[in-house]
Short mmCIF file of C-alpha atoms and ligand atoms in Angstrom, two decimals:
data_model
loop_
_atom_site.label_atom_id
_atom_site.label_comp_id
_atom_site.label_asym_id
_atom_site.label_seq_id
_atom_site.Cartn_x
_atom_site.Cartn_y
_atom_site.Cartn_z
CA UNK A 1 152.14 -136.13 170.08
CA UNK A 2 154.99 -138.01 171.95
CA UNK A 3 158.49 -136.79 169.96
CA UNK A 4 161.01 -136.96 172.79
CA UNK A 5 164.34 -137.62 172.18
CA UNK A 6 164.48 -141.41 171.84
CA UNK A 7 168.23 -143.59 171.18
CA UNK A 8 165.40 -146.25 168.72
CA UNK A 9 165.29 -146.14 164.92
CA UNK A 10 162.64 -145.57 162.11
CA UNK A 11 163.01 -147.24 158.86
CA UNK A 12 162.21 -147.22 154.99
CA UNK A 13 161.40 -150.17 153.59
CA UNK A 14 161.01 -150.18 150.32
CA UNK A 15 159.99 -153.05 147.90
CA UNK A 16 162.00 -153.13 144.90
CA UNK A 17 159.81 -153.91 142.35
CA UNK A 18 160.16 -150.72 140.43
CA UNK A 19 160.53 -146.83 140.77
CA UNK A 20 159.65 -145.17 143.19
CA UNK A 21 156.85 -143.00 142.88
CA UNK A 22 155.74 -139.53 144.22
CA UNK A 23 153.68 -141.26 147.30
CA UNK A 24 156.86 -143.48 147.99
CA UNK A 25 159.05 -140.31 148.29
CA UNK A 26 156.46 -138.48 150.54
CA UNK A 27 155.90 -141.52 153.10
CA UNK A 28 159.84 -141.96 152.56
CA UNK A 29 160.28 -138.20 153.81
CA UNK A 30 158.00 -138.68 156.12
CA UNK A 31 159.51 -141.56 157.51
CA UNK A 32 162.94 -139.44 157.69
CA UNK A 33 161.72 -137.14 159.67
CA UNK A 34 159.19 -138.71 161.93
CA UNK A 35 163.07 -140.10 163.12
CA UNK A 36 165.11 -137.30 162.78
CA UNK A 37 163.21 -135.34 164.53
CA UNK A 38 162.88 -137.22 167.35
CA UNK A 39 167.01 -137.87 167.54
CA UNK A 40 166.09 -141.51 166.02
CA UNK A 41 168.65 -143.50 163.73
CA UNK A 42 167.00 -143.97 160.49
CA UNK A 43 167.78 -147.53 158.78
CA UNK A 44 167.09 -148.17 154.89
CA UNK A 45 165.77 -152.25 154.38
CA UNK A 46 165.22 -153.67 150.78
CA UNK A 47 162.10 -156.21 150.91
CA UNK A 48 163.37 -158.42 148.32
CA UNK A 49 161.35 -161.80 149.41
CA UNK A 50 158.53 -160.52 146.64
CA UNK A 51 157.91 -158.54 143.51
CA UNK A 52 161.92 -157.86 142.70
CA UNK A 53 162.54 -155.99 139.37
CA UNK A 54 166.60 -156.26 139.09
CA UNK A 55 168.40 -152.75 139.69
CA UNK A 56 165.13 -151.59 141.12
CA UNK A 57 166.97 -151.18 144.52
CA UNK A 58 169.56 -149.27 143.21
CA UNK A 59 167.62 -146.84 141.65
CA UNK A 60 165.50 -146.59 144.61
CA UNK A 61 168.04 -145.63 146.62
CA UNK A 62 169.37 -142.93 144.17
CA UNK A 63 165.91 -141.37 144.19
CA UNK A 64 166.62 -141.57 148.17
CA UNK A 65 169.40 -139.60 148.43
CA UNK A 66 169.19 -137.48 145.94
CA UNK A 67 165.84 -135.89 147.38
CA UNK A 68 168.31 -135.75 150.41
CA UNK A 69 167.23 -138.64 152.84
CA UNK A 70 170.21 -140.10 153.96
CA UNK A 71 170.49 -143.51 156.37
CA UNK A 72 172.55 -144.90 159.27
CA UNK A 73 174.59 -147.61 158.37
CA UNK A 74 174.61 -150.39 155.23
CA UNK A 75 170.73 -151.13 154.08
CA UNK A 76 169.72 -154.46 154.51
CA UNK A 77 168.19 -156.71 152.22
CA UNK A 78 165.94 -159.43 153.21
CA UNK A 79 166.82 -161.91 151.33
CA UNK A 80 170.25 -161.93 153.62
CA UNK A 81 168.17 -162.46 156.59
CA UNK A 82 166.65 -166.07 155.90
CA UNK A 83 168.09 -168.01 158.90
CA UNK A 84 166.51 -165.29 160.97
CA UNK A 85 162.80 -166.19 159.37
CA UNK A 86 163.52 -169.83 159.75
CA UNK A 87 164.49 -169.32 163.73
CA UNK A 88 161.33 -167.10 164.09
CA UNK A 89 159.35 -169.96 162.36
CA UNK A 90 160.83 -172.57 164.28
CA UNK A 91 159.89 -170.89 167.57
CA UNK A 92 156.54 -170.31 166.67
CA UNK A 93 156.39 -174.09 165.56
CA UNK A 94 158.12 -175.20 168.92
CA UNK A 95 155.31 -173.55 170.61
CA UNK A 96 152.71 -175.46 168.53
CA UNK A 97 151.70 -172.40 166.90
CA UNK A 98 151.49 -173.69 163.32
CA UNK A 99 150.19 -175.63 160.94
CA UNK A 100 150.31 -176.44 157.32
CA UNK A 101 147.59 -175.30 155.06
CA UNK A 102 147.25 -176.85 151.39
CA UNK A 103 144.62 -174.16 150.61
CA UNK A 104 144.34 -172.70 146.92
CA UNK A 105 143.59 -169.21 147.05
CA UNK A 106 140.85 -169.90 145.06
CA UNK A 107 139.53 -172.44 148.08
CA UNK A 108 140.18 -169.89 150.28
CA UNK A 109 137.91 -166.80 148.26
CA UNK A 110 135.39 -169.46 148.39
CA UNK A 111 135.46 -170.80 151.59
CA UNK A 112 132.80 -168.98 153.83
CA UNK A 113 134.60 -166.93 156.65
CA UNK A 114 134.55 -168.53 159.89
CA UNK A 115 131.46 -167.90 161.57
CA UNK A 116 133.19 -165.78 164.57
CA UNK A 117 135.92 -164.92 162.76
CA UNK A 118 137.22 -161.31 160.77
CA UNK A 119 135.88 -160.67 157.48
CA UNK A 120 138.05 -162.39 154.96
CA UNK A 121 140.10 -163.86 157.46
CA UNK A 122 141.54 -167.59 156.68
CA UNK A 123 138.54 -169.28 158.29
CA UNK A 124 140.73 -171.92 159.28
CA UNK A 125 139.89 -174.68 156.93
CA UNK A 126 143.42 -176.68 157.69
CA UNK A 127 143.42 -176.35 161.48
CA UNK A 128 141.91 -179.07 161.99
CA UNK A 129 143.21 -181.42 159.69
CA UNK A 130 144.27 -185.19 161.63
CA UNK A 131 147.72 -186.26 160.16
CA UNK A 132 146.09 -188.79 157.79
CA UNK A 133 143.97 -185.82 156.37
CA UNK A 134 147.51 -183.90 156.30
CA UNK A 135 149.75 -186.94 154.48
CA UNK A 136 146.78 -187.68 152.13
CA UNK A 137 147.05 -183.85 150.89
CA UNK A 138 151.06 -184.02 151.00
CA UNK A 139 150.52 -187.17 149.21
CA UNK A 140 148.78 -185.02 146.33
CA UNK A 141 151.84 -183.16 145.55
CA UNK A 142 149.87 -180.05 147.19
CA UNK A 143 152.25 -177.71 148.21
CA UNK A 144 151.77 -176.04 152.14
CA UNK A 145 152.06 -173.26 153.15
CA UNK A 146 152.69 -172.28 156.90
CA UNK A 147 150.36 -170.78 158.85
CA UNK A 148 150.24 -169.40 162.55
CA UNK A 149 147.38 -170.31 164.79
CA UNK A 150 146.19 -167.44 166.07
CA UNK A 151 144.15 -167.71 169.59
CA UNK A 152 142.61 -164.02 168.97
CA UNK A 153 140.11 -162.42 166.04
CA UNK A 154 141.79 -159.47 166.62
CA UNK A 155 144.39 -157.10 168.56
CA UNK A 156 144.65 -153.30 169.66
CA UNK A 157 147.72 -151.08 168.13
CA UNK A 158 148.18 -147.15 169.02
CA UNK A 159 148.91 -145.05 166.29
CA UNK A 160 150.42 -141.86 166.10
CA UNK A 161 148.30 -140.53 163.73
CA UNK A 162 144.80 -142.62 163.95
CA UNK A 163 144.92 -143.40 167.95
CA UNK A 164 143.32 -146.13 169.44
CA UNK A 165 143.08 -149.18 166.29
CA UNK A 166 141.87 -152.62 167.18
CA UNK A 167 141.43 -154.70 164.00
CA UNK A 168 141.02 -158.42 162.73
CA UNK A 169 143.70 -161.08 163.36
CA UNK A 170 143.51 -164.83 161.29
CA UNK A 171 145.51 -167.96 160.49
CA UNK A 172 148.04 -165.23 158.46
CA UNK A 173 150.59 -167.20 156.42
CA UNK A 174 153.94 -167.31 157.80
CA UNK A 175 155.93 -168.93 155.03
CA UNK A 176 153.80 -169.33 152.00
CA UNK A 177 153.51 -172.30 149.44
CA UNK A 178 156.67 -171.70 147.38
CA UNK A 179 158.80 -171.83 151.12
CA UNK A 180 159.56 -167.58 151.47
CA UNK A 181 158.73 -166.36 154.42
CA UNK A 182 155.63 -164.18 154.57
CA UNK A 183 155.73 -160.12 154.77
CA UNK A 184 153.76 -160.16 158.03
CA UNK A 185 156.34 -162.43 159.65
CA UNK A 186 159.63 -160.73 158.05
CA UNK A 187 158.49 -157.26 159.12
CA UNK A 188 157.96 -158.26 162.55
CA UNK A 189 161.24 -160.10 162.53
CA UNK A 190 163.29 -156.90 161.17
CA UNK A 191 161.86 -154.72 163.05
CA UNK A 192 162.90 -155.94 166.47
CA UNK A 193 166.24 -156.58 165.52
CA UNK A 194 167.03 -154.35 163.33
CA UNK A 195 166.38 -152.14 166.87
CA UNK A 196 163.07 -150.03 164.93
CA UNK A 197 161.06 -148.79 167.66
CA UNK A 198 158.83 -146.54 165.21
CA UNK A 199 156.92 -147.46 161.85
CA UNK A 200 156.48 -144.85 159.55
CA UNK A 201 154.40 -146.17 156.45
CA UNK A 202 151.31 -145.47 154.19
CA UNK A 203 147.55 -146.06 155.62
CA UNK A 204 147.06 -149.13 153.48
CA UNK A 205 148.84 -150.73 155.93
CA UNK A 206 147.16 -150.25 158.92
CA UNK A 207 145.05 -153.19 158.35
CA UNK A 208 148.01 -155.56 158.78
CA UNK A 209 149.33 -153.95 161.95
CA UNK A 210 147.42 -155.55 164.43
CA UNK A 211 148.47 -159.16 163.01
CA UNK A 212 151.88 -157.64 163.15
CA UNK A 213 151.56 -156.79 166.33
CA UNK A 214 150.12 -159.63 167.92
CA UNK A 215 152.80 -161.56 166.05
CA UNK A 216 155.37 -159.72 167.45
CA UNK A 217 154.12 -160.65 171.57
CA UNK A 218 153.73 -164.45 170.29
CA UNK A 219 157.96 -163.58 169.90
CA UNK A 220 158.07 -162.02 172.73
CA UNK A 221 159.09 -158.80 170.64
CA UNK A 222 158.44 -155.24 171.61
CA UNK A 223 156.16 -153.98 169.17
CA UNK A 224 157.21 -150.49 167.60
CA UNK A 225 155.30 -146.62 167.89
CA UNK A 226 153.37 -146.70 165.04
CA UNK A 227 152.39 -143.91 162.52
CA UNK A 228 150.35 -144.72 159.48
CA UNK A 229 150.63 -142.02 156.85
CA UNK A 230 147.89 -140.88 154.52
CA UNK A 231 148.39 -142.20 150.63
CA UNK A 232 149.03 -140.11 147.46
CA UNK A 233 146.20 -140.78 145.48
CA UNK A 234 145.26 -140.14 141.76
CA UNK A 235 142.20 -138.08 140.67
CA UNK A 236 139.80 -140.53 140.58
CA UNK A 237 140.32 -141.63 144.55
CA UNK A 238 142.46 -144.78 143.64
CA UNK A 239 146.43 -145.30 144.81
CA UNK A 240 149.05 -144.03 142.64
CA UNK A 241 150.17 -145.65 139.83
CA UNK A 242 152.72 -145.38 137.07
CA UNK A 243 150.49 -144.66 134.73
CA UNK A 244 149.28 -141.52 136.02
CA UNK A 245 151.50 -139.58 134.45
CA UNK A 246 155.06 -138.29 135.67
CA UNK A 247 154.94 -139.97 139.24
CA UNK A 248 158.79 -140.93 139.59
CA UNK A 249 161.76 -138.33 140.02
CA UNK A 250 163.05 -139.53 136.42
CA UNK A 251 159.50 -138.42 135.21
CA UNK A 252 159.64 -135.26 136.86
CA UNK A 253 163.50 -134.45 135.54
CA UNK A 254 162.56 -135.52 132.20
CA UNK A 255 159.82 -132.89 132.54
CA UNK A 256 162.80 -130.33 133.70
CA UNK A 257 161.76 -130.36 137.64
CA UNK A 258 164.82 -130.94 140.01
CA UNK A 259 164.72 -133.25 143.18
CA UNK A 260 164.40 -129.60 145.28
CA UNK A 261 161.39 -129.29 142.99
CA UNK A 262 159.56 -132.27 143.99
CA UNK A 263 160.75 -132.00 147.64
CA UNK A 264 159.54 -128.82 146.87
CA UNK A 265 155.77 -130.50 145.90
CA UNK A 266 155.97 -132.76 148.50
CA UNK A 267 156.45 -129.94 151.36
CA UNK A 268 153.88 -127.69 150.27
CA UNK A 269 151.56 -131.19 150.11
CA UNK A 270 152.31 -131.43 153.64
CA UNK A 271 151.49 -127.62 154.21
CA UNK A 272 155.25 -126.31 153.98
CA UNK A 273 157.17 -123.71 152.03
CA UNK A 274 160.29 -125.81 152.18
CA UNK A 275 162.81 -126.88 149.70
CA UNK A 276 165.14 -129.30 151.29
CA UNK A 277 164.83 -132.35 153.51
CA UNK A 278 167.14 -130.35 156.30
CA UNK A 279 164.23 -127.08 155.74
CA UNK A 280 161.74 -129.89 156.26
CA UNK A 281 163.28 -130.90 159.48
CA UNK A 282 163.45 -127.69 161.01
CA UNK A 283 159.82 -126.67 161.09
CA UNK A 284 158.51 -130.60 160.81
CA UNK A 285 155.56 -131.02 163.41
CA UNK A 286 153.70 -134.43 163.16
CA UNK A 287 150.59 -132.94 164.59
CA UNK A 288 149.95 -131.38 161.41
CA UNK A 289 150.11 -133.87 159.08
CA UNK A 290 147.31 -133.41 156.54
CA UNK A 291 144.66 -136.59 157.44
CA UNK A 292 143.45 -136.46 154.02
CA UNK A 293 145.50 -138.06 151.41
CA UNK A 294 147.18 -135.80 148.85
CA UNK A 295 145.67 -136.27 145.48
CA UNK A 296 147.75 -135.66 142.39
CA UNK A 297 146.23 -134.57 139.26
CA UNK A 298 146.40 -136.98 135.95
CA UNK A 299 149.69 -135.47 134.28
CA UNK A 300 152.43 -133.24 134.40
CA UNK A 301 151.84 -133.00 138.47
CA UNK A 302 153.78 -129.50 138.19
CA UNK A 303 155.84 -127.80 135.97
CA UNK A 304 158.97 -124.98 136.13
CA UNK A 305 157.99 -121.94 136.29
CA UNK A 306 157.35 -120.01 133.11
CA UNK A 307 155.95 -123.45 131.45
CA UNK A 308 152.63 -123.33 130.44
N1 LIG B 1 157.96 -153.32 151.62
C1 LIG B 1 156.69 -152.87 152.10
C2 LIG B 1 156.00 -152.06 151.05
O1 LIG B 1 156.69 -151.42 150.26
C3 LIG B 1 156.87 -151.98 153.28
C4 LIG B 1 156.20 -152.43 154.41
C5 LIG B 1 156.51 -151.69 155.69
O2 LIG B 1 156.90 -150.51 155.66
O3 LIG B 1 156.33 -152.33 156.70
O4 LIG B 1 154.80 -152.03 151.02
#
């Protein structure tokens, strides 16, 4: 696995809708030292376009440190970087790469997919439209979203961790209905300027990449190394979720486990006796990354020694 010294950046990029939980903190470690090890900067962005619980960030970033994942330079925050959606959008437009779509998502679940097209993909119902079709639905009041018009059902990534990936590409939304720009676009965006030449983030992602990717040559953006992590998930096979029991660092303190102990956890998760981030770093080797997600029992994940 390629982990030459490189002058690029990886990146967290957290959404701050809440605490983070146990699986944030692994994929965040991870993260840290896919780029550390590889003599990568490593950047901290809030995505606060969507699903923003106030002081989330904050808190997220004091769950950051103090399991000892430290950044280069001031975090960004999204919603500071509007103009350089709009540009992005406005070159895609230029190109005649857009159009507006006055879909509900209920028209869309019900829409059959194109007939060539990815499963689930947009199947393109507003492509077509002829500008009286278009001002008779703007005369409605419907509201449009932005989409891009793809000329591909799909597009190959390389990841580090599942190789060769090829999968679907659609009509994905660029700015949606209510005018913010859309995750798929804003990531690409970031990304490339922000100077990120390597992903780190969980598996559910993967899916998304290849739009991301393709995205990013429309651009004419380099599009980053890629590693998809495996997810934490809860006993019964589904992702992690608050109420599973004491999933955040304040959880775990409240149960009398420090930071070290859940960096602690998270090592031996990833087949390490380690303690600290800078342990982790020393003996990190991306090649043996567990494929399997790690799966967390319902409650009390682990205790101090000497508790029952
Ligand atoms: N804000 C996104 C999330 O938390 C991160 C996406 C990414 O890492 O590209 O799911």
């Amino acid at each position: 696995m390629p982990t030459s010294p490189s002058t690029g950046a990886g990146r967290y990029a957290p959404s701050p809708s809440g605490e983070l939980h146990l699986g944030n903190l692994r994929t965040a470690i991870l993260a840290w030292l896919f780029a550390r090890t590889t003599g990568r900067d490593f950047l901290l962005r809030i995505d606060d376009l969507d699903r923003v619980r106030p002081g989330a960030a904050e808190l997220q970033l004091d769950d950051l440190a103090a399991i000892g994942i430290d950044w280069d330079g001031p975090v960004v925050r999204q919603s500071d970087r509007l103009a350089r959606y709009d540009r992005a959008i406005a070159t895609l437009a230029a190109a005649g790469r857009t159009y507006d779509c006055f879909c509900t998502r209920r028209e869309i679940q019900q829409a059959a997919t194109a007939p060539h097209g990815p499963m689930g993909a947009y199947p393109g119902t507003c492509r077509h439209l002829s500008d009286a079709e278009r001002a008779a639905k703007r005369a409605e009041g419907r509201p449009a979203a932005l989409r891009l018009r793809a000329d591909v059902d799909d597009y190959p990534i390389t990841d580090l961790l599942h190789g060769e990936y090829r999968g679907a590409v659609d009509d994905l939304v660029l700015r949606r209905g209510d005018g913010i720009p859309a995750y798929n676009l804003t990531v690409v965006v970031d990304d490339a300027e922000q100077g990120v030449d390597q992903v780190v983030r969980g598996d559910d992602l993967l899916p998304s990449t290849p739009r991301q990717a393709y995205l990013a040559e429309l651009l004419g953006l380099a599009a980053p190394q890629y590693a998809h992590v495996p997810l934490v998930l809860n006993a019964e096979g589904k992702r992690l979720a608050k109420r599973d029991g004491a999933v955040s660092l304040s959880d775990q303190r409240a149960l009398g486990n420090t930071p070290e102990d859940v960096v602690a956890a998270i090592a031996d998760s990833l087949g390490y006796d380690a303690r600290t981030t800078t342990e982790l770093r020393e003996v990190f080797d991306p090649a043996r990354i567990p494929a399997k997600p790690w799966i967390l029992e319902p409650i009390g994940l682990f205790r101090p020694e000497g508790c029952p």
